[in-house]
Tab-separated table of C-alpha atoms in Angstrom:
chain	number	residue	atom	x	y	z
S	1	MET	CA	-24.740	-106.901	-48.405
S	2	SER	CA	-23.565	-103.337	-48.945
S	3	SER	CA	-26.000	-100.682	-50.504
S	4	LEU	CA	-22.988	-98.952	-52.047
S	5	SER	CA	-22.722	-99.386	-55.975
S	6	THR	CA	-19.765	-100.604	-57.674
S	7	THR	CA	-18.701	-97.138	-58.806
S	8	GLU	CA	-19.170	-95.871	-55.175
S	9	LEU	CA	-16.999	-98.680	-53.886
S	10	SER	CA	-14.277	-97.940	-56.576
S	11	LEU	CA	-14.280	-94.248	-55.718
S	12	ARG	CA	-13.971	-95.054	-51.822
S	13	ASP	CA	-11.098	-97.311	-52.760
S	14	ALA	CA	-9.485	-94.680	-54.929
S	15	MET	CA	-9.949	-92.076	-52.213
S	16	CYS	CA	-8.352	-94.628	-49.711
S	17	LEU	CA	-5.330	-95.046	-52.003
S	18	ALA	CA	-4.984	-91.392	-52.567
S	19	SER	CA	-4.959	-90.560	-48.858
S	20	ALA	CA	-2.562	-93.178	-48.380
S	21	GLN	CA	-0.165	-91.850	-51.043
S	22	LEU	CA	-0.635	-88.367	-49.362
S	23	ASP	CA	0.161	-89.737	-45.958
S	24	ASP	CA	3.436	-91.378	-47.489
S	25	ALA	CA	4.468	-88.059	-49.290
S	26	GLU	CA	3.948	-85.964	-46.144
S	27	THR	CA	6.664	-87.981	-44.550
S	28	ARG	CA	9.177	-86.830	-47.020
S	29	ALA	CA	7.803	-83.492	-48.095
S	30	GLN	CA	9.155	-83.522	-51.484
S	31	PRO	CA	7.414	-80.944	-53.602
S	32	PHE	CA	6.584	-83.267	-56.570
S	33	GLU	CA	5.359	-86.024	-54.648
S	34	MET	CA	3.249	-83.819	-52.442
S	35	ALA	CA	1.513	-81.941	-55.543
S	36	HIS	CA	1.086	-85.406	-57.101
S	37	ALA	CA	-0.690	-86.858	-53.908
S	38	LEU	CA	-2.772	-83.841	-53.276
S	39	THR	CA	-3.814	-83.787	-57.005
S	40	GLN	CA	-5.025	-87.500	-56.732
S	41	VAL	CA	-6.974	-86.662	-53.387
S	42	GLY	CA	-8.570	-83.601	-55.274
S	43	ARG	CA	-9.447	-85.649	-58.090
S	44	CYS	CA	-11.106	-88.141	-56.022
S	45	TYR	CA	-13.068	-85.347	-54.071
S	46	ARG	CA	-14.226	-84.106	-57.500
S	47	ALA	CA	-15.309	-87.568	-58.462
S	48	LEU	CA	-17.380	-87.724	-55.255
S	49	GLN	CA	-18.853	-84.426	-56.163
S	50	LEU	CA	-17.207	-82.702	-53.117
S	51	LEU	CA	-16.150	-79.770	-55.001
S	52	PRO	CA	-15.275	-77.466	-52.141
S	53	SER	CA	-12.809	-80.114	-50.780
S	54	ALA	CA	-11.487	-80.935	-54.384
S	55	GLU	CA	-10.545	-77.111	-54.904
S	56	ALA	CA	-8.907	-77.035	-51.532
S	57	SER	CA	-6.826	-80.138	-52.339
S	58	LEU	CA	-5.921	-78.777	-55.795
S	59	LEU	CA	-4.948	-75.319	-54.372
S	60	LEU	CA	-2.501	-77.114	-52.064
S	61	ALA	CA	-1.201	-79.222	-55.055
S	62	LEU	CA	-0.673	-76.159	-57.059
S	63	ARG	CA	1.526	-74.529	-54.263
S	64	TRP	CA	3.539	-77.662	-53.870
S	65	CYS	CA	3.777	-77.727	-57.931
S	66	ARG	CA	5.269	-74.243	-57.947
S	67	LEU	CA	7.868	-75.331	-55.503
S	68	ALA	CA	8.625	-78.239	-57.798
S	69	GLY	CA	9.221	-75.768	-60.592
S	70	SER	CA	7.481	-77.639	-63.263
S	71	VAL	CA	5.815	-75.165	-65.648
S	72	ASP	CA	3.817	-77.996	-67.372
S	73	ALA	CA	2.466	-79.346	-63.927
S	74	VAL	CA	1.436	-75.768	-62.817
S	75	VAL	CA	-0.354	-75.305	-66.140
S	76	ASP	CA	-2.254	-78.713	-65.799
S	77	LEU	CA	-3.259	-77.868	-62.286
S	78	ALA	CA	-4.482	-74.359	-63.095
S	79	CYS	CA	-6.670	-76.068	-65.872
S	80	GLU	CA	-7.950	-78.560	-63.356
S	81	LEU	CA	-8.566	-75.892	-60.845
S	82	SER	CA	-10.523	-73.732	-63.331
S	83	GLU	CA	-12.628	-76.795	-64.305
S	84	THR	CA	-13.426	-77.522	-60.856
S	85	THR	CA	-14.312	-74.028	-59.588
S	86	VAL	CA	-16.436	-73.437	-62.598
S	87	ALA	CA	-18.409	-76.673	-61.741
S	88	LEU	CA	-18.493	-75.552	-58.106
S	89	ALA	CA	-19.953	-72.262	-59.391
S	90	SER	CA	-22.744	-74.023	-61.322
S	91	GLU	CA	-23.523	-76.301	-58.401
S	92	GLN	CA	-23.685	-73.047	-56.174
S	93	ASP	CA	-25.944	-71.362	-58.858
S	94	SER	CA	-28.349	-74.306	-59.067
S	95	GLN	CA	-28.936	-74.169	-55.263
S	96	ASP	CA	-29.186	-70.355	-54.972
S	97	ALA	CA	-28.982	-68.199	-58.139
S	98	GLY	CA	-25.908	-65.798	-58.196
S	99	SER	CA	-24.252	-67.658	-55.257
S	100	GLY	CA	-21.409	-69.012	-57.621
S	101	HIS	CA	-20.054	-65.512	-58.506
S	102	GLY	CA	-17.008	-65.987	-56.112
S	103	ALA	CA	-16.085	-69.458	-57.549
S	104	ARG	CA	-16.549	-68.135	-61.104
S	105	ASP	CA	-14.057	-65.528	-60.435
S	106	ARG	CA	-11.542	-67.988	-59.091
S	107	ALA	CA	-12.185	-70.118	-62.267
S	108	ARG	CA	-11.340	-66.953	-64.143
S	109	ASP	CA	-8.210	-66.387	-62.309
S	110	HIS	CA	-7.027	-69.971	-62.807
S	111	ALA	CA	-7.930	-69.764	-66.393
S	112	PHE	CA	-5.872	-66.703	-66.820
S	113	GLU	CA	-2.760	-68.194	-65.157
S	114	ALA	CA	-2.994	-71.239	-67.364
S	115	SER	CA	-3.521	-69.272	-70.614
S	116	THR	CA	-0.559	-66.970	-69.474
S	117	LEU	CA	1.786	-69.874	-68.840
S	118	ALA	CA	0.649	-72.024	-71.875
S	119	CYS	CA	3.168	-70.696	-74.255
S	120	CYS	CA	5.884	-72.025	-71.920
S	121	VAL	CA	4.887	-75.570	-71.869
S	122	ALA	CA	7.091	-78.276	-73.403
S	123	ASP	CA	4.755	-79.452	-76.264
S	124	PRO	CA	3.159	-77.062	-78.609
S	125	ALA	CA	0.390	-79.582	-79.323
S	126	TRP	CA	-0.312	-79.740	-75.683
S	127	GLU	CA	-0.539	-75.947	-75.381
S	128	ALA	CA	-3.129	-76.036	-77.975
S	129	ARG	CA	-5.236	-78.498	-75.874
S	130	VAL	CA	-4.570	-76.332	-72.824
S	131	LEU	CA	-5.843	-73.393	-74.587
S	132	LEU	CA	-9.120	-75.268	-75.772
S	133	ARG	CA	-9.631	-76.465	-72.053
S	134	ILE	CA	-9.295	-72.943	-70.727
S	135	SER	CA	-11.710	-71.744	-73.653
S	136	ASP	CA	-14.406	-74.096	-72.415
S	137	VAL	CA	-14.090	-72.904	-68.844
S	138	LEU	CA	-14.266	-69.301	-70.042
S	139	ASP	CA	-17.356	-70.169	-72.081
S	140	ARG	CA	-19.059	-71.783	-69.104
S	141	CYS	CA	-18.258	-68.385	-67.198
S	142	GLY	CA	-19.983	-66.500	-69.683
S	143	ASP	CA	-16.830	-64.916	-71.274
S	144	ARG	CA	-17.568	-66.045	-74.749
S	145	GLU	CA	-15.443	-63.337	-76.500
S	146	ASP	CA	-12.315	-64.430	-74.461
S	147	ALA	CA	-13.193	-68.086	-75.087
S	148	VAL	CA	-13.196	-67.528	-78.930
S	149	GLN	CA	-9.874	-65.701	-78.940
S	150	LEU	CA	-8.305	-68.639	-76.917
S	151	GLN	CA	-9.771	-71.058	-79.426
S	152	THR	CA	-8.517	-68.928	-82.269
S	153	ARG	CA	-5.064	-69.071	-80.788
S	154	ALA	CA	-5.178	-72.782	-80.271
S	155	LEU	CA	-6.260	-73.321	-83.877
S	156	ARG	CA	-3.249	-70.908	-85.065
S	157	LEU	CA	-0.918	-73.382	-83.041
S	158	MET	CA	-2.599	-76.450	-84.509
S	159	SER	CA	-2.226	-75.243	-88.018
S	160	GLY	CA	1.381	-74.014	-87.522
S	161	SER	CA	0.696	-70.384	-88.284
S	162	LEU	CA	1.659	-69.344	-84.750
S	163	PRO	CA	5.068	-70.839	-83.567
S	164	SER	CA	4.892	-72.146	-79.923
S	165	GLY	CA	5.924	-69.864	-77.102
S	166	ALA	CA	5.073	-66.862	-79.510
S	167	ALA	CA	2.418	-64.790	-78.078
S	168	ASP	CA	-0.133	-63.433	-80.393
S	169	PRO	CA	-0.072	-59.806	-79.988
S	170	ALA	CA	-3.688	-59.457	-81.203
S	171	LEU	CA	-4.773	-61.680	-78.366
S	172	LEU	CA	-3.031	-60.211	-75.467
S	173	PRO	CA	-4.935	-57.138	-74.804
S	174	SER	CA	-8.146	-59.247	-74.380
S	175	LEU	CA	-6.410	-61.750	-72.050
S	176	GLY	CA	-5.357	-58.991	-69.800
S	177	ARG	CA	-9.086	-58.218	-69.275
S	178	LEU	CA	-9.462	-61.726	-67.703
S	179	ALA	CA	-7.688	-60.632	-64.557
S	180	ASP	CA	-9.896	-57.526	-64.366
S	181	SER	CA	-13.160	-59.536	-64.542
């Protein structure tokens, strides 16, 4: 009898399926298929707590996604990458205080990309959810002021006081600081 738990077996099965999908997608090299397959592999790595491998797969997926030309998919992957890299930073910090600085900077970079492109997504309700996701990442990075500003922008979208696609000029100067962090 195997000593693996049911969860570990299902994660292993998911990884096998994702790897098979990636192998299949590689034969055609279509940007959307490659992005999807690499995203699935990255999610499996993340579920297995293999965060450096998850980050690498998601970065490759993001490159393919950009080739596919889908802003929504790029924003979603940038969010997922920011969440993965901030988790990696926390993991690294727990092993050696301060060692997660590089991963935290990458999380900020991905968050900045997602927040910049959020106004271009197809659904205003999803735009608000993206901003809230990124706000959470920035809060975990210690950037509370920027996190609050993104929450405010999301709340304005949800209340209808800020039209979708319209940048709130009061928030733009602070968002520019994200790239400088």
